[in-house]
CSV table of C-alpha atoms in Angstrom, one decimal:
chain,number,residue,atom,x,y,z
A,18,MET,CA,-115.9,8.1,-109.5
A,19,SER,CA,-111.8,7.4,-109.1
A,20,THR,CA,-110.2,6.0,-106.2
A,21,GLN,CA,-106.4,7.1,-105.5
A,22,VAL,CA,-104.3,4.7,-103.5
A,23,SER,CA,-101.7,6.3,-101.1
A,24,ASN,CA,-98.6,4.6,-101.2
A,25,GLU,CA,-97.3,6.3,-98.1
A,26,LYS,CA,-96.5,3.8,-95.2
A,27,PRO,CA,-98.8,4.6,-91.9
A,28,SER,CA,-96.7,6.3,-89.2
A,29,LEU,CA,-97.4,7.2,-85.1
A,30,ASN,CA,-97.1,10.9,-85.0
A,31,GLY,CA,-95.8,12.0,-82.0
A,32,VAL,CA,-93.7,9.0,-81.0
A,33,LYS,CA,-89.8,9.1,-80.6
A,34,ILE,CA,-87.8,5.7,-81.3
A,35,HIS,CA,-85.2,5.1,-79.0
A,36,ALA,CA,-82.4,2.9,-78.9
A,37,ARG,CA,-81.7,0.1,-76.8
A,38,LYS,CA,-79.2,1.1,-73.9
A,39,ARG,CA,-76.8,-1.5,-74.7
A,40,ASP,CA,-76.7,-0.7,-78.5
A,41,ALA,CA,-76.2,3.3,-77.2
A,42,LYS,CA,-73.4,2.0,-75.2
A,43,ALA,CA,-71.6,0.2,-78.0
A,44,GLN,CA,-71.9,3.1,-80.1
A,45,ALA,CA,-70.4,5.6,-77.2
A,46,LYS,CA,-67.1,6.9,-78.1
A,47,TYR,CA,-64.0,5.3,-76.0
A,48,GLU,CA,-62.6,8.1,-74.2
A,49,PRO,CA,-60.4,6.7,-71.5
A,50,GLU,CA,-59.0,10.3,-70.7
A,51,GLU,CA,-62.4,11.2,-69.8
A,52,PHE,CA,-63.1,8.3,-67.6
A,53,ARG,CA,-59.8,9.0,-65.7
A,54,SER,CA,-61.0,12.7,-65.2
A,55,SER,CA,-64.3,11.3,-63.7
A,56,ILE,CA,-62.3,9.4,-61.3
A,57,PHE,CA,-60.4,12.5,-60.6
A,58,GLN,CA,-63.6,14.1,-60.0
A,59,VAL,CA,-65.2,11.5,-57.5
A,60,ILE,CA,-62.3,12.1,-55.1
A,61,SER,CA,-61.9,15.9,-55.7
A,62,ASP,CA,-63.5,16.5,-52.0
A,63,ILE,CA,-61.8,13.9,-50.2
A,64,PRO,CA,-58.6,14.0,-48.2
A,65,LYS,CA,-55.8,12.4,-50.1
A,66,THR,CA,-55.1,10.1,-47.3
A,67,ASP,CA,-58.4,9.1,-46.4
A,68,PHE,CA,-58.4,5.7,-47.8
A,69,GLY,CA,-62.0,4.7,-46.2
A,70,LYS,CA,-63.9,7.5,-47.6
A,71,ILE,CA,-62.1,7.1,-51.3
A,72,SER,CA,-62.6,3.6,-51.0
A,73,THR,CA,-66.6,4.0,-50.3
A,74,ALA,CA,-66.3,6.9,-53.4
A,75,LEU,CA,-65.2,4.6,-55.9
A,76,ASP,CA,-67.7,2.1,-54.6
A,77,THR,CA,-70.5,4.2,-55.2
A,78,ALA,CA,-69.2,5.8,-58.6
A,79,GLY,CA,-69.3,2.6,-60.0
A,80,ASN,CA,-73.3,2.9,-60.1
A,81,THR,CA,-72.6,5.9,-62.9
A,82,LEU,CA,-68.7,5.0,-64.2
A,83,ASP,CA,-68.6,2.1,-66.5
A,84,TYR,CA,-65.9,0.2,-64.7
A,85,ARG,CA,-66.6,-3.0,-67.2
A,86,ARG,CA,-66.0,-1.0,-70.7
A,87,TYR,CA,-63.0,0.7,-68.6
A,88,GLY,CA,-61.4,-1.8,-66.4
A,89,ASP,CA,-58.3,-1.8,-68.6
A,90,THR,CA,-57.9,1.8,-68.0
A,91,PHE,CA,-59.2,1.6,-64.3
A,92,PHE,CA,-56.5,-0.8,-63.4
A,93,GLU,CA,-53.5,1.4,-65.3
A,94,VAL,CA,-54.7,4.4,-63.3
A,95,LEU,CA,-55.1,2.7,-60.1
A,96,THR,CA,-51.4,1.6,-60.7
A,97,THR,CA,-49.2,4.0,-62.7
A,98,GLY,CA,-51.5,7.0,-61.8
A,99,GLY,CA,-51.8,7.4,-65.4
A,100,ILE,CA,-52.6,6.0,-68.4
A,101,ILE,CA,-50.4,3.5,-70.5
A,102,ALA,CA,-50.2,4.8,-74.0
A,103,PRO,CA,-48.9,3.3,-77.0
A,104,GLY,CA,-45.3,2.2,-76.8
A,105,GLY,CA,-45.5,1.8,-72.9
A,106,ILE,CA,-45.4,5.6,-72.0
A,107,ILE,CA,-47.4,6.2,-69.1
A,108,LYS,CA,-49.5,9.7,-69.8
A,109,ASP,CA,-50.4,11.4,-66.5
A,110,ASP,CA,-53.2,14.3,-66.5
A,111,GLU,CA,-51.6,17.4,-67.1
A,112,SER,CA,-53.0,19.3,-64.4
A,113,LEU,CA,-53.9,16.9,-61.7
A,114,GLY,CA,-50.6,14.6,-62.6
A,115,LYS,CA,-50.7,11.0,-60.9
A,116,LEU,CA,-53.5,9.4,-59.3
A,117,PRO,CA,-53.0,10.1,-55.5
A,118,PHE,CA,-54.0,6.9,-54.5
A,119,SER,CA,-52.2,4.8,-57.2
A,120,LEU,CA,-49.4,2.3,-56.5
A,121,PHE,CA,-47.1,4.7,-58.1
A,122,VAL,CA,-47.6,7.4,-55.3
A,123,LEU,CA,-48.3,5.2,-52.4
A,124,ALA,CA,-45.1,3.1,-52.8
A,125,ARG,CA,-43.1,5.6,-53.9
A,126,LYS,CA,-41.1,7.1,-51.0
A,127,GLY,CA,-39.6,5.7,-47.6
A,128,THR,CA,-38.0,2.8,-46.9
A,129,TYR,CA,-38.3,-1.1,-48.1
A,130,ASP,CA,-41.2,-1.3,-45.5
A,131,GLU,CA,-42.6,1.8,-45.7
A,132,GLN,CA,-42.9,1.2,-49.7
A,133,LEU,CA,-44.5,-2.4,-48.7
A,134,ALA,CA,-47.0,-0.7,-46.4
A,135,GLY,CA,-47.9,1.9,-48.9
A,136,ALA,CA,-48.9,-1.0,-51.5
A,137,LYS,CA,-50.5,-3.3,-48.5
A,138,ILE,CA,-53.2,0.2,-48.8
A,139,TRP,CA,-53.2,0.3,-52.5
A,140,THR,CA,-54.0,-3.9,-52.2
A,141,ASN,CA,-56.8,-2.9,-50.1
A,142,LEU,CA,-58.4,-0.7,-52.1
A,143,ILE,CA,-58.4,-3.2,-55.3
A,144,THR,CA,-59.6,-5.8,-52.7
A,145,LYS,CA,-62.7,-3.8,-51.9
A,146,LEU,CA,-63.2,-2.8,-55.2
A,147,THR,CA,-63.2,-6.4,-56.8
A,148,ARG,CA,-65.3,-7.6,-54.3
A,149,ARG,CA,-67.9,-5.3,-55.0
A,150,TYR,CA,-67.8,-5.5,-58.8
A,151,LYS,CA,-66.6,-9.2,-59.5
A,152,TYR,CA,-65.9,-8.7,-63.1
A,153,LEU,CA,-62.9,-6.3,-62.2
A,154,GLU,CA,-61.3,-9.2,-60.8
A,155,ARG,CA,-60.7,-10.9,-64.2
A,156,THR,CA,-60.2,-7.7,-65.9
A,157,PHE,CA,-57.3,-6.5,-63.7
A,158,ALA,CA,-55.6,-10.0,-63.9
A,159,GLU,CA,-55.4,-9.4,-67.7
A,160,THR,CA,-54.0,-5.8,-67.6
A,161,SER,CA,-51.7,-6.7,-65.3
A,162,VAL,CA,-49.8,-8.5,-68.3
A,163,HIS,CA,-50.1,-5.5,-70.4
A,164,VAL,CA,-48.3,-3.3,-67.8
A,165,LEU,CA,-45.9,-6.1,-67.1
A,166,GLU,CA,-44.7,-6.1,-71.0
A,167,ASN,CA,-43.5,-2.7,-71.0
A,168,ILE,CA,-41.3,-2.8,-67.4
A,169,HIS,CA,-38.6,-2.3,-69.8
A,170,ARG,CA,-39.8,1.0,-70.6
A,171,TYR,CA,-40.5,2.2,-66.8
A,172,GLY,CA,-37.7,3.1,-64.4
A,173,ASP,CA,-36.1,1.3,-61.7
A,174,GLU,CA,-38.1,3.2,-58.7
A,175,ASP,CA,-41.7,2.4,-60.8
A,176,ASN,CA,-40.4,-1.3,-61.5
A,177,ARG,CA,-39.3,-1.7,-57.7
A,178,MET,CA,-42.6,-0.4,-56.8
A,179,LEU,CA,-44.8,-2.3,-59.2
A,180,ALA,CA,-43.1,-5.6,-58.3
A,181,ILE,CA,-43.8,-4.5,-54.6
A,182,GLY,CA,-47.6,-4.4,-55.4
A,183,LEU,CA,-48.0,-7.0,-57.5
A,184,GLY,CA,-46.3,-9.2,-55.2
A,185,VAL,CA,-48.4,-8.5,-52.4
A,186,LEU,CA,-51.5,-9.1,-54.6
A,187,VAL,CA,-50.3,-12.7,-55.2
A,188,SER,CA,-49.2,-13.2,-51.5
A,189,GLU,CA,-52.7,-12.6,-50.4
A,190,GLY,CA,-53.9,-14.7,-52.7
A,191,PHE,CA,-55.9,-12.1,-55.0
A,192,MET,CA,-54.3,-13.4,-58.5
A,193,PRO,CA,-52.4,-15.9,-59.5
A,194,MET,CA,-48.8,-15.6,-60.9
A,195,ASP,CA,-49.9,-16.2,-64.7
A,196,CYS,CA,-49.3,-12.7,-65.7
A,197,PHE,CA,-45.5,-13.3,-64.3
A,198,ARG,CA,-45.0,-15.8,-67.7
A,199,ILE,CA,-45.1,-12.6,-69.8
A,200,LEU,CA,-41.7,-11.5,-68.2
A,201,GLN,CA,-39.8,-14.8,-70.2
A,202,LYS,CA,-39.8,-12.8,-73.3
A,203,ASP,CA,-36.3,-12.3,-74.8
A,204,HIS,CA,-36.8,-8.3,-74.8
A,205,LEU,CA,-37.6,-8.7,-71.0
A,206,THR,CA,-34.9,-11.1,-70.4
A,207,LYS,CA,-31.8,-10.3,-71.9
A,208,ASP,CA,-30.8,-7.0,-69.6
A,209,GLY,CA,-32.0,-8.6,-66.6
A,210,VAL,CA,-34.8,-6.2,-66.2
A,211,ALA,CA,-37.3,-9.6,-65.7
A,212,LEU,CA,-35.0,-11.3,-63.4
A,213,GLY,CA,-34.9,-8.2,-61.2
A,214,PHE,CA,-38.5,-7.6,-61.2
A,215,MET,CA,-39.3,-10.9,-60.4
A,216,THR,CA,-36.4,-11.3,-57.4
A,217,ASP,CA,-38.3,-8.2,-55.9
A,218,VAL,CA,-42.1,-10.3,-56.6
A,219,LEU,CA,-40.5,-13.3,-54.8
A,220,ARG,CA,-39.0,-11.6,-52.0
A,221,VAL,CA,-42.5,-9.9,-51.1
A,222,TYR,CA,-44.2,-13.3,-51.0
A,223,LEU,CA,-42.0,-14.8,-49.0
A,224,ARG,CA,-42.5,-12.4,-46.3
A,225,ASP,CA,-45.9,-14.3,-45.9
A,226,ASN,CA,-45.8,-17.8,-47.3
A,227,ASN,CA,-42.9,-20.7,-47.4
A,228,GLY,CA,-41.0,-22.2,-50.2
A,229,GLN,CA,-43.5,-25.2,-50.7
A,230,GLN,CA,-46.4,-22.6,-51.2
A,231,LEU,CA,-44.4,-20.6,-53.6
A,232,SER,CA,-43.6,-23.9,-55.6
A,233,LYS,CA,-47.4,-24.7,-56.1
A,234,ALA,CA,-48.1,-20.9,-57.3
A,235,LEU,CA,-45.5,-21.4,-59.8
A,236,LYS,CA,-46.6,-25.0,-60.7
A,237,SER,CA,-50.3,-23.7,-61.1
A,238,ALA,CA,-48.9,-20.5,-63.2
A,239,LYS,CA,-47.1,-23.0,-65.2
A,240,ILE,CA,-43.9,-21.3,-64.8
A,241,ARG,CA,-41.5,-24.4,-65.0
A,242,GLN,CA,-38.4,-22.8,-63.6
A,243,LEU,CA,-37.4,-19.5,-62.3
A,244,ALA,CA,-34.3,-20.0,-64.6
A,245,ASP,CA,-36.1,-18.7,-67.2
A,246,PHE,CA,-36.1,-15.3,-66.3
A,247,PHE,CA,-32.2,-15.3,-66.0
A,248,PRO,CA,-30.5,-13.4,-69.7
A,249,VAL,CA,-30.2,-16.9,-71.8
A,250,ALA,CA,-26.1,-16.9,-71.2
A,251,LYS,CA,-26.6,-16.7,-67.2
A,252,ARG,CA,-29.2,-19.4,-67.0
A,253,ASP,CA,-26.4,-22.0,-65.4
A,254,ASN,CA,-26.9,-23.3,-62.1
A,255,ASP,CA,-24.0,-21.4,-61.0
A,256,CYS,CA,-25.5,-17.9,-61.6
A,257,PHE,CA,-28.8,-19.0,-60.2
A,258,VAL,CA,-27.2,-19.8,-57.2
A,259,ARG,CA,-25.1,-16.9,-56.8
A,260,HIS,CA,-27.9,-14.7,-57.7
A,261,PHE,CA,-30.1,-15.6,-55.2
A,262,GLU,CA,-27.2,-15.7,-52.7
A,263,ALA,CA,-26.6,-12.2,-53.2
A,264,GLN,CA,-30.3,-11.5,-52.4
A,265,ASP,CA,-30.5,-13.0,-49.4
A,266,LEU,CA,-33.1,-15.7,-51.1
A,267,PRO,CA,-32.0,-19.2,-49.9
A,268,GLN,CA,-35.5,-20.5,-50.4
A,269,ILE,CA,-35.3,-20.0,-53.9
A,270,ILE,CA,-32.3,-21.6,-53.7
A,271,GLU,CA,-33.5,-24.6,-52.1
A,272,LEU,CA,-36.6,-24.6,-54.4
A,273,HIS,CA,-34.4,-24.6,-57.3
A,274,THR,CA,-32.5,-27.7,-56.2
A,275,ALA,CA,-35.6,-29.5,-55.6
A,276,GLN,CA,-37.1,-28.5,-59.3
A,277,GLN,CA,-33.8,-29.7,-60.6
A,278,THR,CA,-34.2,-33.1,-58.7
A,279,VAL,CA,-37.7,-33.7,-59.9
A,280,ALA,CA,-36.6,-32.9,-63.4
A,281,MET,CA,-33.8,-35.6,-63.2
A,282,ARG,CA,-36.2,-38.1,-61.7
A,283,ASP,CA,-38.8,-37.6,-64.4
A,284,ALA,CA,-35.9,-37.8,-67.1
A,285,LEU,CA,-34.9,-40.9,-65.6
A,286,VAL,CA,-38.4,-42.5,-65.6
A,287,VAL,CA,-38.6,-41.3,-69.2
A,288,GLU,CA,-35.4,-43.1,-70.2
A,289,MET,CA,-36.1,-46.2,-68.5
A,290,ALA,CA,-39.7,-46.2,-70.0
A,291,ARG,CA,-38.3,-46.2,-73.5
A,292,ILE,CA,-36.1,-48.8,-72.6
A,293,VAL,CA,-39.0,-51.1,-71.3
A,294,ARG,CA,-41.2,-50.1,-74.5
A,295,ASP,CA,-38.0,-51.1,-77.1
A,296,ALA,CA,-37.8,-54.6,-75.5
A,297,GLN,CA,-41.5,-54.9,-75.6
A,298,ARG,CA,-41.5,-54.4,-78.9
A,299,ALA,CA,-38.6,-56.5,-79.9
A,300,ALA,CA,-40.2,-59.5,-77.9
A,301,GLU,CA,-43.1,-59.2,-80.3
A,302,ASP,CA,-40.8,-60.3,-83.1
A,303,GLU,CA,-38.9,-62.8,-81.5
A,304,THR,CA,-40.0,-66.2,-82.1
A,305,ASP,CA,-37.9,-68.2,-80.2
A,306,GLY,CA,-38.5,-67.0,-77.0
A,307,ASP,CA,-37.9,-63.1,-75.2
A,308,ASP,CA,-36.0,-64.6,-72.1
A,309,GLU,CA,-32.9,-62.9,-73.9
A,310,VAL,CA,-34.5,-59.6,-74.6
A,311,PHE,CA,-35.6,-58.9,-71.5
A,312,GLU,CA,-32.4,-60.0,-69.7
A,313,ALA,CA,-30.8,-57.5,-71.8
A,314,ALA,CA,-33.2,-55.0,-71.1
A,315,ASN,CA,-33.1,-55.4,-67.2
A,316,VAL,CA,-29.2,-54.8,-67.6
A,317,LYS,CA,-29.8,-51.9,-69.8
A,318,LEU,CA,-32.3,-50.4,-67.1
A,319,ALA,CA,-29.7,-51.2,-64.2
A,320,LYS,CA,-26.8,-49.4,-66.0
A,321,ALA,CA,-29.1,-46.1,-66.7
A,322,VAL,CA,-30.1,-46.5,-62.7
A,323,GLN,CA,-26.5,-46.8,-61.6
A,324,LYS,CA,-25.1,-43.8,-63.7
A,325,THR,CA,-27.9,-41.7,-62.6
A,326,MET,CA,-27.2,-42.7,-59.0
A,327,ARG,CA,-23.5,-42.0,-59.3
A,328,ARG,CA,-24.1,-38.7,-61.1
A,329,ASN,CA,-26.5,-37.3,-58.3
A,330,SER,CA,-25.4,-38.9,-55.0
A,331,TRP,CA,-28.8,-41.1,-54.6
A,332,ASN,CA,-29.8,-43.4,-52.6
A,333,GLU,CA,-30.9,-47.1,-53.5
A,334,HIS,CA,-34.5,-46.1,-51.9
A,335,ASP,CA,-34.6,-43.4,-54.2
A,336,VAL,CA,-34.4,-45.1,-57.5
A,337,VAL,CA,-36.3,-48.0,-56.8
A,338,VAL,CA,-39.5,-46.3,-57.2
A,339,LEU,CA,-38.7,-44.5,-59.9
A,340,VAL,CA,-38.0,-48.4,-61.6
A,341,TRP,CA,-41.5,-49.3,-60.7
A,342,ASP,CA,-42.8,-46.2,-62.0
A,343,ALA,CA,-41.3,-46.4,-65.6
A,344,LEU,CA,-42.8,-50.3,-65.4
A,345,MET,CA,-46.1,-49.3,-65.0
A,346,ALA,CA,-45.8,-46.2,-67.1
A,347,SER,CA,-44.6,-48.8,-70.1
A,348,VAL,CA,-47.8,-50.7,-69.7
A,349,ASP,CA,-51.0,-50.4,-72.1
A,350,TRP,CA,-53.8,-51.2,-69.5
A,351,PRO,CA,-56.6,-53.0,-70.8
A,352,LEU,CA,-60.1,-52.1,-69.2
A,353,ARG,CA,-60.7,-55.9,-68.1
A,354,PRO,CA,-59.8,-56.1,-64.5
A,355,ASP,CA,-58.9,-59.6,-64.6
A,356,GLN,CA,-56.2,-58.6,-67.7
A,357,VAL,CA,-55.3,-55.7,-65.7
A,358,GLU,CA,-53.8,-57.9,-62.8
A,359,ALA,CA,-52.1,-60.6,-65.3
A,360,LEU,CA,-50.7,-57.6,-66.9
A,361,ALA,CA,-49.2,-56.0,-63.8
A,362,VAL,CA,-47.8,-59.7,-63.0
A,363,GLN,CA,-46.4,-60.2,-66.4
A,364,GLN,CA,-44.2,-57.1,-65.8
A,365,ILE,CA,-43.3,-58.0,-62.5
A,366,GLN,CA,-42.0,-61.2,-63.7
A,367,ARG,CA,-40.2,-59.6,-66.8
A,368,PHE,CA,-38.3,-56.9,-65.1
A,369,SER,CA,-37.7,-58.5,-61.5
A,370,MET,CA,-33.9,-58.6,-62.0
A,371,VAL,CA,-33.7,-54.5,-61.8
A,372,LEU,CA,-36.1,-54.4,-59.3
A,373,GLU,CA,-34.0,-57.0,-57.0
A,374,ALA,CA,-31.0,-55.0,-57.9
A,375,PHE,CA,-32.3,-52.0,-56.1
A,376,THR,CA,-33.9,-53.8,-53.2
A,377,GLN,CA,-30.8,-55.0,-51.2
A,378,SER,CA,-31.6,-53.2,-48.0
A,379,PRO,CA,-34.6,-53.2,-46.0
A,380,LYS,CA,-35.2,-49.4,-46.5
A,381,SER,CA,-35.2,-49.8,-50.2
A,382,GLU,CA,-37.9,-53.1,-49.7
A,383,ILE,CA,-40.1,-50.7,-47.7
A,384,ALA,CA,-39.8,-47.5,-49.9
A,385,LEU,CA,-40.9,-50.1,-52.8
A,386,LEU,CA,-44.2,-51.2,-51.0
A,387,LYS,CA,-45.1,-48.5,-49.9
A,388,HIS,CA,-44.5,-46.9,-52.9
A,389,VAL,CA,-46.7,-49.9,-54.6
A,390,GLN,CA,-49.5,-49.2,-52.2
A,391,MET,CA,-49.7,-45.0,-53.1
A,392,HIS,CA,-49.8,-46.3,-56.8
A,393,CYS,CA,-52.3,-48.9,-56.7
A,394,TYR,CA,-54.3,-46.5,-54.4
A,395,SER,CA,-53.9,-43.3,-56.9
A,396,GLU,CA,-54.7,-45.6,-60.1
A,397,PRO,CA,-58.3,-47.3,-59.6
A,398,LYS,CA,-57.8,-50.0,-62.0
A,399,LEU,CA,-55.0,-51.1,-59.8
A,400,LEU,CA,-56.5,-51.1,-56.6
A,401,LYS,CA,-57.8,-54.5,-56.7
A,402,ALA,CA,-54.2,-55.9,-57.9
A,403,PHE,CA,-52.2,-55.0,-54.9
A,404,GLY,CA,-52.6,-58.4,-52.7
A,405,ARG,CA,-51.4,-60.4,-56.1
A,406,MET,CA,-48.6,-58.0,-56.8
A,407,VAL,CA,-47.0,-57.7,-53.6
A,408,TYR,CA,-47.4,-61.5,-53.5
A,409,GLU,CA,-45.7,-61.7,-56.9
A,410,LEU,CA,-42.9,-59.2,-55.7
A,411,TYR,CA,-42.3,-61.6,-53.2
A,412,GLU,CA,-42.3,-64.7,-55.2
A,413,VAL,CA,-39.5,-63.1,-57.6
A,414,ASP,CA,-37.5,-62.6,-54.6
A,415,VAL,CA,-38.0,-58.4,-54.5
A,416,LEU,CA,-39.8,-58.3,-51.0
A,417,SER,CA,-38.3,-60.2,-48.0
A,418,ASP,CA,-41.4,-62.0,-45.6
A,419,SER,CA,-39.4,-59.6,-43.0
A,420,ALA,CA,-40.5,-56.6,-45.3
A,421,ILE,CA,-43.9,-57.6,-46.0
A,422,LEU,CA,-44.7,-58.1,-42.0
A,423,PHE,CA,-43.2,-55.2,-40.8
A,424,TRP,CA,-45.2,-53.3,-43.7
A,425,ALA,CA,-48.4,-54.8,-42.0
A,426,ALA,CA,-47.6,-54.2,-38.7
A,427,LYS,CA,-46.2,-50.9,-38.7
A,428,GLY,CA,-45.7,-49.4,-42.4
A,429,VAL,CA,-48.4,-48.9,-43.8
A,430,ARG,CA,-49.9,-45.9,-45.0
A,431,PHE,CA,-52.9,-44.4,-44.3
A,432,GLU,CA,-54.2,-44.1,-47.8
A,433,GLY,CA,-56.4,-47.3,-48.8
A,434,LYS,CA,-55.2,-49.4,-45.6
A,435,THR,CA,-58.1,-51.4,-44.8
A,436,GLU,CA,-58.7,-52.6,-48.4
A,437,PHE,CA,-54.9,-53.4,-48.6
A,438,LEU,CA,-54.6,-55.0,-45.5
A,439,LYS,CA,-57.6,-57.0,-46.2
A,440,GLN,CA,-56.3,-58.2,-49.5
A,441,THR,CA,-53.1,-59.4,-47.9
A,442,GLU,CA,-54.7,-60.8,-44.6
A,443,SER,CA,-54.1,-64.5,-45.6
A,444,PHE,CA,-50.5,-64.0,-47.2
A,445,VAL,CA,-49.5,-62.2,-44.1
A,446,LYS,CA,-50.5,-65.0,-41.7
A,447,LYS,CA,-48.9,-67.4,-44.0
A,448,LEU,CA,-45.4,-65.5,-43.7
A,449,GLN,CA,-46.1,-65.0,-39.8
A,450,ALA,CA,-46.6,-68.6,-39.2
A,451,LEU,CA,-43.4,-69.5,-41.5
A,452,GLU,CA,-41.6,-66.9,-39.0
A,453,ASP,CA,-43.1,-68.6,-35.9
A,454,ALA,CA,-42.1,-71.9,-37.2
A,455,ASP,CA,-38.5,-70.9,-38.2
A,456,ASP,CA,-38.4,-69.3,-34.3
A,457,SER,CA,-39.1,-72.5,-32.7
A,458,ASP,CA,-36.9,-74.4,-34.5
A,459,GLU,CA,-33.6,-72.0,-33.9
A,460,GLU,CA,-35.2,-72.5,-29.8
A,461,GLU,CA,-35.1,-76.2,-30.1
A,462,SER,CA,-31.5,-76.3,-32.1
A,463,GLU,CA,-30.3,-73.9,-29.0
A,464,ASP,CA,-31.6,-76.3,-26.7
A,465,ASP,CA,-30.2,-79.5,-28.0
A,466,GLU,CA,-26.8,-78.0,-28.1
A,467,GLU,CA,-26.9,-76.9,-24.2
């Protein structure tokens, strides 16, 4: 009797194999127009001005609508009222038009204050949404870059509304200013579109924030200078000042001036550090002693500082701290604490001439001493070297005894105060004793004369 072996694989009759949910979502067709229609459907029965109910409806709709997948489309619709098609064209719904609670609807009409009020209603909706769906915060911030990249294709009124809305978001801390870096592209700056847009953003921001806060926000966003939003041919100081004077934004001019000063200070430090390093390399190659090398370097440093002082009308106490920064920045610090102190002392001795040249007034001496304190406090490797550095600055006649005594009595800063006073305690006592002895000698001489 023969038997046949079947090659058929076993199967489970009546069992239906389902795809996993995430696989089904990945294979689903991407349809932003359908998503937009769904948003219209969510608020179809709600009055257009009942923003509380609209916000609640959008919050609830997140349970059924795929906000995560359509987050970029969601922000475009919430902002422009439609979808941004390739080429920067805003496509509204053919039958329903713009979304009634979008920025381009809420901030369209009325005075500037009314537009601002509409933008704040929109901002409130955005904030509530992202509070419920945290992932939308990042999506909205990323999508704003795409929206901004096309401002040269929008009308002036649309750009004004967009600038006001994003200005409110940034002002209230919802998003950083990083997105505005895209406006520095040539096709946006060449016709002044980026400049006009950023001017409106800054006007909104400065209503509730000061210049210092703006400076921090720009620095955090790695926006080096606002002049980069100007057309290339108009990035000089005169054009900058005239523009913001005409816009009645003096805070921006003050900020620009401060940024220019910082840039010039940094440039001077870099130049001085180069001179110092060149001298250090030359000294390593010198076989007959390095005194002449460092003497020449001191002269070069003094000339560079004096030139910058004249050009910018800076005072002595403004530049002596920069000289110190350049000297310390030029040292390759070792890991051993005793070597750190020795190198710091060596640097002071080598460049005492230039330090002394710019500490001719008591104000400059105190400015340098306070700066040295802050420098040692901010650099852990120098923390224990402060007392020795102060002693050496006194020995080379950069700091006077009166300056050190004043600092110890009234001028010491809070940062590291206990530690630094402890390091200089014995030295200060000796200086005080010398001063008391001098005072008593003067009194005795006066008595003898009488």
